[in-house]
């Protein structure tokens, strides 16, 4: 009968181990579900950041083009002012030379 008692004790230990394993498996499923939700949230956040950065990039490209255009317009304006100043200097010199 000792072996039957030994067998009962071993079965009792195994039953407890199975209960603990089921408990651990349930906890693991909960953790896995939470991790999956967290990953989804991080993924959405990352996608949002990527969209913002892409929009910022487009804005910077547009502003860069505008700066190039403004620089060209400014140079053209200064060239016109310089030409006008040279013409005024020549006319003044002509007036001075006539006197």
PDB file of N, CA and C in Angstrom:
ATOM      1  N   UNK A   1       0.791  -1.190   0.000  1.00  0.00           N
ATOM      2  CA  UNK A   1       0.000   0.000   0.000  1.00  0.00           C
ATOM      3  C   UNK A   1       0.841   1.264   0.000  1.00  0.00           C
ATOM      4  N   UNK A   2       2.076   1.135   0.407  1.00  0.00           N
ATOM      5  CA  UNK A   2       2.957   2.291   0.426  1.00  0.00           C
ATOM      6  C   UNK A   2       3.095   2.868  -0.957  1.00  0.00           C
ATOM      7  N   UNK A   3       3.129   2.027  -1.968  1.00  0.00           N
ATOM      8  CA  UNK A   3       3.279   2.552  -3.314  1.00  0.00           C
ATOM      9  C   UNK A   3       2.010   3.265  -3.765  1.00  0.00           C
ATOM     10  N   UNK A   4       0.833   2.816  -3.293  1.00  0.00           N
ATOM     11  CA  UNK A   4      -0.411   3.491  -3.632  1.00  0.00           C
ATOM     12  C   UNK A   4      -0.443   4.879  -2.966  1.00  0.00           C
ATOM     13  N   UNK A   5       0.002   4.949  -1.726  1.00  0.00           N
ATOM     14  CA  UNK A   5       0.091   6.241  -1.048  1.00  0.00           C
ATOM     15  C   UNK A   5       1.110   7.139  -1.730  1.00  0.00           C
ATOM     16  N   UNK A   6       2.206   6.530  -2.136  1.00  0.00           N
ATOM     17  CA  UNK A   6       3.237   7.279  -2.863  1.00  0.00           C
ATOM     18  C   UNK A   6       2.668   7.811  -4.184  1.00  0.00           C
ATOM     19  N   UNK A   7       1.902   6.961  -4.852  1.00  0.00           N
ATOM     20  CA  UNK A   7       1.295   7.357  -6.121  1.00  0.00           C
ATOM     21  C   UNK A   7       0.282   8.485  -5.896  1.00  0.00           C
ATOM     22  N   UNK A   8      -0.525   8.390  -4.835  1.00  0.00           N
ATOM     23  CA  UNK A   8      -1.493   9.439  -4.527  1.00  0.00           C
ATOM     24  C   UNK A   8      -0.785  10.766  -4.233  1.00  0.00           C
ATOM     25  N   UNK A   9       0.310  10.697  -3.506  1.00  0.00           N
ATOM     26  CA  UNK A   9       1.075  11.909  -3.188  1.00  0.00           C
ATOM     27  C   UNK A   9       1.645  12.529  -4.452  1.00  0.00           C
ATOM     28  N   UNK A  10       2.155  11.687  -5.324  1.00  0.00           N
ATOM     29  CA  UNK A  10       2.717  12.189  -6.581  1.00  0.00           C
ATOM     30  C   UNK A  10       1.630  12.816  -7.451  1.00  0.00           C
ATOM     31  N   UNK A  11       0.445  12.201  -7.489  1.00  0.00           N
ATOM     32  CA  UNK A  11      -0.673  12.738  -8.268  1.00  0.00           C
ATOM     33  C   UNK A  11      -1.108  14.076  -7.684  1.00  0.00           C
ATOM     34  N   UNK A  12      -1.155  14.159  -6.357  1.00  0.00           N
ATOM     35  CA  UNK A  12      -1.525  15.411  -5.707  1.00  0.00           C
ATOM     36  C   UNK A  12      -0.538  16.515  -6.079  1.00  0.00           C
ATOM     37  N   UNK A  13       0.749  16.194  -6.050  1.00  0.00           N
ATOM     38  CA  UNK A  13       1.773  17.169  -6.443  1.00  0.00           C
ATOM     39  C   UNK A  13       1.592  17.575  -7.904  1.00  0.00           C
ATOM     40  N   UNK A  14       1.341  16.617  -8.759  1.00  0.00           N
ATOM     41  CA  UNK A  14       1.147  16.912 -10.184  1.00  0.00           C
ATOM     42  C   UNK A  14      -0.100  17.782 -10.397  1.00  0.00           C
ATOM     43  N   UNK A  15      -1.179  17.478  -9.658  1.00  0.00           N
ATOM     44  CA  UNK A  15      -2.384  18.298  -9.785  1.00  0.00           C
ATOM     45  C   UNK A  15      -2.110  19.743  -9.385  1.00  0.00           C
ATOM     46  N   UNK A  16      -1.360  19.928  -8.321  1.00  0.00           N
ATOM     47  CA  UNK A  16      -1.004  21.291  -7.893  1.00  0.00           C
ATOM     48  C   UNK A  16      -0.142  21.984  -8.950  1.00  0.00           C
ATOM     49  N   UNK A  17       0.790  21.220  -9.511  1.00  0.00           N
ATOM     50  CA  UNK A  17       1.638  21.795 -10.567  1.00  0.00           C
ATOM     51  C   UNK A  17       0.807  22.188 -11.790  1.00  0.00           C
ATOM     52  N   UNK A  18      -0.197  21.372 -12.135  1.00  0.00           N
ATOM     53  CA  UNK A  18      -1.065  21.681 -13.271  1.00  0.00           C
ATOM     54  C   UNK A  18      -1.882  22.943 -12.969  1.00  0.00           C
ATOM     55  N   UNK A  19      -2.420  23.057 -11.740  1.00  0.00           N
ATOM     56  CA  UNK A  19      -3.161  24.254 -11.355  1.00  0.00           C
ATOM     57  C   UNK A  19      -2.265  25.498 -11.467  1.00  0.00           C
ATOM     58  N   UNK A  20      -1.054  25.368 -10.959  1.00  0.00           N
ATOM     59  CA  UNK A  20      -0.116  26.501 -11.013  1.00  0.00           C
ATOM     60  C   UNK A  20       0.235  26.842 -12.460  1.00  0.00           C
ATOM     61  N   UNK A  21       0.413  25.814 -13.263  1.00  0.00           N
ATOM     62  CA  UNK A  21       0.742  26.038 -14.680  1.00  0.00           C
ATOM     63  C   UNK A  21      -0.413  26.730 -15.396  1.00  0.00           C
ATOM     64  N   UNK A  22      -1.651  26.321 -15.085  1.00  0.00           N
ATOM     65  CA  UNK A  22      -2.819  26.976 -15.686  1.00  0.00           C
ATOM     66  C   UNK A  22      -2.897  28.432 -15.242  1.00  0.00           C
ATOM     67  N   UNK A  23      -2.619  28.658 -13.973  1.00  0.00           N
ATOM     68  CA  UNK A  23      -2.626  30.023 -13.456  1.00  0.00           C
ATOM     69  C   UNK A  23      -1.551  30.867 -14.168  1.00  0.00           C
ATOM     70  N   UNK A  24      -0.363  30.303 -14.312  1.00  0.00           N
ATOM     71  CA  UNK A  24       0.724  31.012 -15.003  1.00  0.00           C
ATOM     72  C   UNK A  24       0.374  31.272 -16.469  1.00  0.00           C
ATOM     73  N   UNK A  25      -0.272  30.297 -17.113  1.00  0.00           N
ATOM     74  CA  UNK A  25      -0.652  30.453 -18.521  1.00  0.00           C
ATOM     75  C   UNK A  25      -1.691  31.568 -18.666  1.00  0.00           C
ATOM     76  N   UNK A  26      -2.644  31.623 -17.723  1.00  0.00           N
ATOM     77  CA  UNK A  26      -3.650  32.687 -17.775  1.00  0.00           C
ATOM     78  C   UNK A  26      -2.992  34.045 -17.590  1.00  0.00           C
ATOM     79  N   UNK A  27      -2.047  34.141 -16.665  1.00  0.00           N
ATOM     80  CA  UNK A  27      -1.330  35.397 -16.452  1.00  0.00           C
ATOM     81  C   UNK A  27      -0.520  35.773 -17.686  1.00  0.00           C
ATOM     82  N   UNK A  28       0.077  34.768 -18.321  1.00  0.00           N
ATOM     83  CA  UNK A  28       0.871  35.033 -19.532  1.00  0.00           C
ATOM     84  C   UNK A  28      -0.020  35.547 -20.657  1.00  0.00           C
ATOM     85  N   UNK A  29      -1.238  34.992 -20.773  1.00  0.00           N
ATOM     86  CA  UNK A  29      -2.177  35.468 -21.808  1.00  0.00           C
ATOM     87  C   UNK A  29      -2.567  36.919 -21.556  1.00  0.00           C
ATOM     88  N   UNK A  30      -2.787  37.257 -20.293  1.00  0.00           N
ATOM     89  CA  UNK A  30      -3.137  38.646 -19.953  1.00  0.00           C
ATOM     90  C   UNK A  30      -1.976  39.573 -20.293  1.00  0.00           C
ATOM     91  N   UNK A  31      -0.774  39.171 -19.933  1.00  0.00           N
ATOM     92  CA  UNK A  31       0.409  39.999 -20.240  1.00  0.00           C
ATOM     93  C   UNK A  31       0.607  40.141 -21.745  1.00  0.00           C
ATOM     94  N   UNK A  32       0.384  39.042 -22.457  1.00  0.00           N
ATOM     95  CA  UNK A  32       0.550  39.093 -23.917  1.00  0.00           C
ATOM     96  C   UNK A  32      -0.473  40.044 -24.534  1.00  0.00           C
ATOM     97  N   UNK A  33      -1.719  39.998 -24.027  1.00  0.00           N
ATOM     98  CA  UNK A  33      -2.741  40.905 -24.543  1.00  0.00           C
ATOM     99  C   UNK A  33      -2.403  42.355 -24.259  1.00  0.00           C
ATOM    100  N   UNK A  34      -1.906  42.607 -23.060  1.00  0.00           N
ATOM    101  CA  UNK A  34      -1.506  43.968 -22.697  1.00  0.00           C
ATOM    102  C   UNK A  34      -0.345  44.436 -23.564  1.00  0.00           C
ATOM    103  N   UNK A  35       0.630  43.558 -23.765  1.00  0.00           N
ATOM    104  CA  UNK A  35       1.783  43.918 -24.598  1.00  0.00           C
ATOM    105  C   UNK A  35       1.342  44.206 -26.027  1.00  0.00           C
ATOM    106  N   UNK A  36       0.386  43.419 -26.530  1.00  0.00           N
ATOM    107  CA  UNK A  36      -0.107  43.633 -27.886  1.00  0.00           C
ATOM    108  C   UNK A  36      -0.780  44.998 -28.002  1.00  0.00           C
ATOM    109  N   UNK A  37      -1.594  45.359 -27.002  1.00  0.00           N
ATOM    110  CA  UNK A  37      -2.234  46.679 -27.017  1.00  0.00           C
ATOM    111  C   UNK A  37      -1.188  47.794 -26.930  1.00  0.00           C
ATOM    112  N   UNK A  38      -0.185  47.585 -26.075  1.00  0.00           N
ATOM    113  CA  UNK A  38       0.870  48.597 -25.949  1.00  0.00           C
ATOM    114  C   UNK A  38       1.606  48.790 -27.266  1.00  0.00           C
ATOM    115  N   UNK A  39       1.914  47.680 -27.914  1.00  0.00           N
ATOM    116  CA  UNK A  39       2.613  47.769 -29.204  1.00  0.00           C
ATOM    117  C   UNK A  39       1.750  48.495 -30.221  1.00  0.00           C
ATOM    118  N   UNK A  40       0.458  48.214 -30.222  1.00  0.00           N
ATOM    119  CA  UNK A  40      -0.452  48.892 -31.153  1.00  0.00           C
ATOM    120  C   UNK A  40      -0.478  50.395 -30.889  1.00  0.00           C
ATOM    121  N   UNK A  41      -0.521  50.755 -29.611  1.00  0.00           N
ATOM    122  CA  UNK A  41      -0.528  52.183 -29.269  1.00  0.00           C
ATOM    123  C   UNK A  41       0.779  52.848 -29.682  1.00  0.00           C
ATOM    124  N   UNK A  42       1.905  52.180 -29.425  1.00  0.00           N
ATOM    125  CA  UNK A  42       3.195  52.738 -29.827  1.00  0.00           C
ATOM    126  C   UNK A  42       3.279  52.870 -31.340  1.00  0.00           C
ATOM    127  N   UNK A  43       2.732  51.891 -32.023  1.00  0.00           N
ATOM    128  CA  UNK A  43       2.755  51.923 -33.483  1.00  0.00           C
ATOM    129  C   UNK A  43       1.940  53.112 -34.002  1.00  0.00           C
ATOM    130  N   UNK A  44       0.764  53.346 -33.409  1.00  0.00           N
ATOM    131  CA  UNK A  44      -0.055  54.484 -33.812  1.00  0.00           C
ATOM    132  C   UNK A  44       0.665  55.795 -33.523  1.00  0.00           C
ATOM    133  N   UNK A  45       1.290  55.864 -32.359  1.00  0.00           N
ATOM    134  CA  UNK A  45       2.030  57.078 -31.999  1.00  0.00           C
ATOM    135  C   UNK A  45       3.179  57.306 -32.973  1.00  0.00           C
ATOM    136  N   UNK A  46       3.905  56.249 -33.283  1.00  0.00           N
ATOM    137  CA  UNK A  46       5.023  56.362 -34.221  1.00  0.00           C
ATOM    138  C   UNK A  46       4.534  56.795 -35.595  1.00  0.00           C
ATOM    139  N   UNK A  47       3.418  56.241 -36.043  1.00  0.00           N
ATOM    140  CA  UNK A  47       2.855  56.645 -37.339  1.00  0.00           C
ATOM    141  C   UNK A  47       2.465  58.117 -37.316  1.00  0.00           C
ATOM    142  N   UNK A  48       1.896  58.564 -36.199  1.00  0.00           N
ATOM    143  CA  UNK A  48       1.550  59.982 -36.072  1.00  0.00           C
ATOM    144  C   UNK A  48       2.779  60.861 -36.143  1.00  0.00           C
ATOM    145  N   UNK A  49       3.831  60.468 -35.437  1.00  0.00           N
ATOM    146  CA  UNK A  49       5.079  61.244 -35.472  1.00  0.00           C
ATOM    147  C   UNK A  49       5.666  61.261 -36.878  1.00  0.00           C
ATOM    148  N   UNK A  50       5.600  60.125 -37.556  1.00  0.00           N
ATOM    149  CA  UNK A  50       6.123  60.051 -38.924  1.00  0.00           C
ATOM    150  C   UNK A  50       5.351  61.003 -39.838  1.00  0.00           C
ATOM    151  N   UNK A  51       4.032  61.045 -39.686  1.00  0.00           N
ATOM    152  CA  UNK A  51       3.225  61.954 -40.511  1.00  0.00           C
ATOM    153  C   UNK A  51       3.574  63.408 -40.224  1.00  0.00           C
ATOM    154  N   UNK A  52       3.771  63.731 -38.957  1.00  0.00           N
ATOM    155  CA  UNK A  52       4.132  65.107 -38.592  1.00  0.00           C
ATOM    156  C   UNK A  52       5.492  65.467 -39.183  1.00  0.00           C
ATOM    157  N   UNK A  53       6.457  64.554 -39.074  1.00  0.00           N
ATOM    158  CA  UNK A  53       7.788  64.829 -39.624  1.00  0.00           C
ATOM    159  C   UNK A  53       7.746  64.979 -41.140  1.00  0.00           C
ATOM    160  N   UNK A  54       6.939  64.164 -41.803  1.00  0.00           N
ATOM    161  CA  UNK A  54       6.816  64.290 -43.261  1.00  0.00           C
ATOM    162  C   UNK A  54       6.177  65.626 -43.639  1.00  0.00           C
ATOM    163  N   UNK A  55       5.170  66.035 -42.879  1.00  0.00           N
ATOM    164  CA  UNK A  55       4.540  67.336 -43.146  1.00  0.00           C
ATOM    165  C   UNK A  55       5.539  68.468 -42.907  1.00  0.00           C
ATOM    166  N   UNK A  56       6.322  68.355 -41.842  1.00  0.00           N
ATOM    167  CA  UNK A  56       7.345  69.357 -41.552  1.00  0.00           C
ATOM    168  C   UNK A  56       8.376  69.411 -42.672  1.00  0.00           C
ATOM    169  N   UNK A  57       8.760  68.257 -43.173  1.00  0.00           N
ATOM    170  CA  UNK A  57       9.727  68.195 -44.285  1.00  0.00           C
ATOM    171  C   UNK A  57       9.177  68.934 -45.507  1.00  0.00           C
ATOM    172  N   UNK A  58       7.909  68.678 -45.833  1.00  0.00           N
ATOM    173  CA  UNK A  58       7.298  69.349 -46.977  1.00  0.00           C
ATOM    174  C   UNK A  58       7.272  70.864 -46.778  1.00  0.00           C
ATOM    175  N   UNK A  59       6.941  71.283 -45.565  1.00  0.00           N
ATOM    176  CA  UNK A  59       6.920  72.714 -45.258  1.00  0.00           C
ATOM    177  C   UNK A  59       8.306  73.319 -45.428  1.00  0.00           C
ATOM    178  N   UNK A  60       9.319  72.617 -44.946  1.00  0.00           N
ATOM    179  CA  UNK A  60      10.690  73.131 -45.065  1.00  0.00           C
ATOM    180  C   UNK A  60      11.133  73.194 -46.522  1.00  0.00           C
ATOM    181  N   UNK A  61      10.727  72.224 -47.314  1.00  0.00           N
ATOM    182  CA  UNK A  61      11.067  72.254 -48.748  1.00  0.00           C
ATOM    183  C   UNK A  61      10.411  73.469 -49.401  1.00  0.00           C
ATOM    184  N   UNK A  62       9.136  73.694 -49.090  1.00  0.00           N
ATOM    185  CA  UNK A  62       8.428  74.857 -49.652  1.00  0.00           C
ATOM    186  C   UNK A  62       9.086  76.161 -49.214  1.00  0.00           C
ATOM    187  N   UNK A  63       9.421  76.246 -47.936  1.00  0.00           N
ATOM    188  CA  UNK A  63      10.062  77.459 -47.439  1.00  0.00           C
ATOM    189  C   UNK A  63      11.438  77.656 -48.064  1.00  0.00           C
ATOM    190  N   UNK A  64      12.154  76.580 -48.292  1.00  0.00           N
ATOM    191  CA  UNK A  64      13.453  76.681 -48.960  1.00  0.00           C
ATOM    192  C   UNK A  64      13.313  77.254 -50.355  1.00  0.00           C
ATOM    193  N   UNK A  65      12.293  76.786 -51.065  1.00  0.00           N
ATOM    194  CA  UNK A  65      12.044  77.318 -52.419  1.00  0.00           C
ATOM    195  C   UNK A  65      11.688  78.799 -52.359  1.00  0.00           C
ATOM    196  N   UNK A  66      10.862  79.162 -51.375  1.00  0.00           N
ATOM    197  CA  UNK A  66      10.487  80.567 -51.224  1.00  0.00           C
ATOM    198  C   UNK A  66      11.712  81.426 -50.911  1.00  0.00           C
ATOM    199  N   UNK A  67      12.612  80.920 -50.093  1.00  0.00           N
ATOM    200  CA  UNK A  67      13.835  81.672 -49.768  1.00  0.00           C
ATOM    201  C   UNK A  67      14.674  81.865 -51.013  1.00  0.00           C
ATOM    202  N   UNK A  68      14.788  80.830 -51.836  1.00  0.00           N
ATOM    203  CA  UNK A  68      15.556  80.954 -53.087  1.00  0.00           C
ATOM    204  C   UNK A  68      14.917  82.017 -53.971  1.00  0.00           C
ATOM    205  N   UNK A  69      13.578  81.992 -54.071  1.00  0.00           N
ATOM    206  CA  UNK A  69      12.883  82.989 -54.891  1.00  0.00           C
ATOM    207  C   UNK A  69      13.069  84.398 -54.328  1.00  0.00           C
ATOM    208  N   UNK A  70      12.948  84.519 -53.010  1.00  0.00           N
ATOM    209  CA  UNK A  70      13.134  85.840 -52.390  1.00  0.00           C
ATOM    210  C   UNK A  70      14.558  86.352 -52.579  1.00  0.00           C
ATOM    211  N   UNK A  71      15.525  85.450 -52.474  1.00  0.00           N
ATOM    212  CA  UNK A  71      16.919  85.849 -52.671  1.00  0.00           C
ATOM    213  C   UNK A  71      17.123  86.368 -54.097  1.00  0.00           C
ATOM    214  N   UNK A  72      16.544  85.670 -55.064  1.00  0.00           N
ATOM    215  CA  UNK A  72      16.671  86.115 -56.456  1.00  0.00           C
ATOM    216  C   UNK A  72      15.983  87.462 -56.654  1.00  0.00           C
ATOM    217  N   UNK A  73      14.809  87.625 -56.047  1.00  0.00           N
ATOM    218  CA  UNK A  73      14.082  88.894 -56.149  1.00  0.00           C
ATOM    219  C   UNK A  73      14.868  90.025 -55.481  1.00  0.00           C
ATOM    220  N   UNK A  74      15.478  89.734 -54.338  1.00  0.00           N
ATOM    221  CA  UNK A  74      16.263  90.742 -53.625  1.00  0.00           C
ATOM    222  C   UNK A  74      17.482  91.163 -54.464  1.00  0.00           C
ATOM    223  N   UNK A  75      18.163  90.176 -55.041  1.00  0.00           N
ATOM    224  CA  UNK A  75      19.332  90.505 -55.866  1.00  0.00           C
ATOM    225  C   UNK A  75      18.926  91.353 -57.063  1.00  0.00           C
ATOM    226  N   UNK A  76      17.801  90.980 -57.657  1.00  0.00           N
ATOM    227  CA  UNK A  76      17.321  91.756 -58.799  1.00  0.00           C
ATOM    228  C   UNK A  76      16.996  93.185 -58.365  1.00  0.00           C
ATOM    229  N   UNK A  77      16.365  93.325 -57.204  1.00  0.00           N
ATOM    230  CA  UNK A  77      16.039  94.662 -56.707  1.00  0.00           C
ATOM    231  C   UNK A  77      17.281  95.477 -56.421  1.00  0.00           C
ATOM    232  N   UNK A  78      18.287  94.875 -55.799  1.00  0.00           N
ATOM    233  CA  UNK A  78      19.531  95.601 -55.524  1.00  0.00           C
ATOM    234  C   UNK A  78      20.253  95.975 -56.814  1.00  0.00           C
ATOM    235  N   UNK A  79      20.160  95.102 -57.797  1.00  0.00           N
ATOM    236  CA  UNK A  79      20.784  95.419 -59.088  1.00  0.00           C
ATOM    237  C   UNK A  79      20.115  96.654 -59.697  1.00  0.00           C
ATOM    238  N   UNK A  80      18.784  96.695 -59.636  1.00  0.00           N
ATOM    239  CA  UNK A  80      18.054  97.849 -60.166  1.00  0.00           C
ATOM    240  C   UNK A  80      18.404  99.117 -59.398  1.00  0.00           C
ATOM    241  N   UNK A  81      18.512  99.017 -58.080  1.00  0.00           N
ATOM    242  CA  UNK A  81      18.882 100.178 -57.263  1.00  0.00           C
ATOM    243  C   UNK A  81      20.284 100.645 -57.633  1.00  0.00           C
ATOM    244  N   UNK A  82      21.206  99.709 -57.801  1.00  0.00           N
ATOM    245  CA  UNK A  82      22.583 100.070 -58.161  1.00  0.00           C
ATOM    246  C   UNK A  82      22.635 100.743 -59.528  1.00  0.00           C
ATOM    247  N   UNK A  83      21.864 100.211 -60.462  1.00  0.00           N
ATOM    248  CA  UNK A  83      21.830 100.827 -61.794  1.00  0.00           C
ATOM    249  C   UNK A  83      21.267 102.243 -61.688  1.00  0.00           C
ATOM    250  N   UNK A  84      20.195 102.400 -60.915  1.00  0.00           N
ATOM    251  CA  UNK A  84      19.603 103.727 -60.725  1.00  0.00           C
ATOM    252  C   UNK A  84      20.585 104.690 -60.069  1.00  0.00           C
ATOM    253  N   UNK A  85      21.322 104.197 -59.060  1.00  0.00           N
ATOM    254  CA  UNK A  85      22.320 105.048 -58.389  1.00  0.00           C
ATOM    255  C   UNK A  85      23.423 105.469 -59.367  1.00  0.00           C
ATOM    256  N   UNK A  86      23.850 104.539 -60.196  1.00  0.00           N
ATOM    257  CA  UNK A  86      24.885 104.874 -61.176  1.00  0.00           C
ATOM    258  C   UNK A  86      24.371 105.925 -62.160  1.00  0.00           C
ATOM    259  N   UNK A  87      23.125 105.787 -62.595  1.00  0.00           N
ATOM    260  CA  UNK A  87      22.554 106.767 -63.515  1.00  0.00           C
ATOM    261  C   UNK A  87      22.450 108.138 -62.855  1.00  0.00           C
ATOM    262  N   UNK A  88      22.028 108.148 -61.578  1.00  0.00           N
ATOM    263  CA  UNK A  88      21.926 109.427 -60.875  1.00  0.00           C
ATOM    264  C   UNK A  88      23.315 110.045 -60.705  1.00  0.00           C
ATOM    265  N   UNK A  89      24.305 109.222 -60.414  1.00  0.00           N
ATOM    266  CA  UNK A  89      25.672 109.739 -60.271  1.00  0.00           C
ATOM    267  C   UNK A  89      26.153 110.344 -61.581  1.00  0.00           C
ATOM    268  N   UNK A  90      25.871 109.647 -62.678  1.00  0.00           N
ATOM    269  CA  UNK A  90      26.296 110.194 -63.979  1.00  0.00           C
ATOM    270  C   UNK A  90      25.588 111.517 -64.280  1.00  0.00           C
ATOM    271  N   UNK A  91      24.296 111.575 -64.047  1.00  0.00           N
ATOM    272  CA  UNK A  91      23.570 112.814 -64.286  1.00  0.00           C
ATOM    273  C   UNK A  91      24.069 113.952 -63.416  1.00  0.00           C
ATOM    274  N   UNK A  92      24.343 113.656 -62.125  1.00  0.00           N
ATOM    275  CA  UNK A  92      24.887 114.676 -61.240  1.00  0.00           C
ATOM    276  C   UNK A  92      26.260 115.129 -61.733  1.00  0.00           C
ATOM    277  N   UNK A  93      27.050 114.171 -62.166  1.00  0.00           N
ATOM    278  CA  UNK A  93      28.378 114.524 -62.670  1.00  0.00           C
ATOM    279  C   UNK A  93      28.256 115.415 -63.900  1.00  0.00           C
ATOM    280  N   UNK A  94      27.275 115.140 -64.773  1.00  0.00           N
ATOM    281  CA  UNK A  94      27.059 115.964 -65.946  1.00  0.00           C
ATOM    282  C   UNK A  94      26.669 117.399 -65.545  1.00  0.00           C
ATOM    283  N   UNK A  95      25.827 117.512 -64.527  1.00  0.00           N
ATOM    284  CA  UNK A  95      25.423 118.836 -64.058  1.00  0.00           C
ATOM    285  C   UNK A  95      26.623 119.561 -63.491  1.00  0.00           C
ATOM    286  N   UNK A  96      27.441 118.854 -62.728  1.00  0.00           N
ATOM    287  CA  UNK A  96      28.639 119.460 -62.131  1.00  0.00           C
ATOM    288  C   UNK A  96      29.622 119.881 -63.221  1.00  0.00           C
ATOM    289  N   UNK A  97      29.770 119.025 -64.213  1.00  0.00           N
ATOM    290  CA  UNK A  97      30.731 119.322 -65.283  1.00  0.00           C
ATOM    291  C   UNK A  97      30.275 120.521 -66.124  1.00  0.00           C
ATOM    292  N   UNK A  98      28.990 120.803 -66.268  1.00  0.00           N
ATOM    293  CA  UNK A  98      28.497 121.929 -67.050  1.00  0.00           C
ATOM    294  C   UNK A  98      28.771 123.241 -66.342  1.00  0.00           C
ATOM    295  N   UNK A  99      28.858 123.214 -65.091  1.00  0.00           N
ATOM    296  CA  UNK A  99      29.084 124.456 -64.346  1.00  0.00           C
ATOM    297  C   UNK A  99      30.482 124.847 -64.389  1.00  0.00           C
TER     298      UNK A  99
END
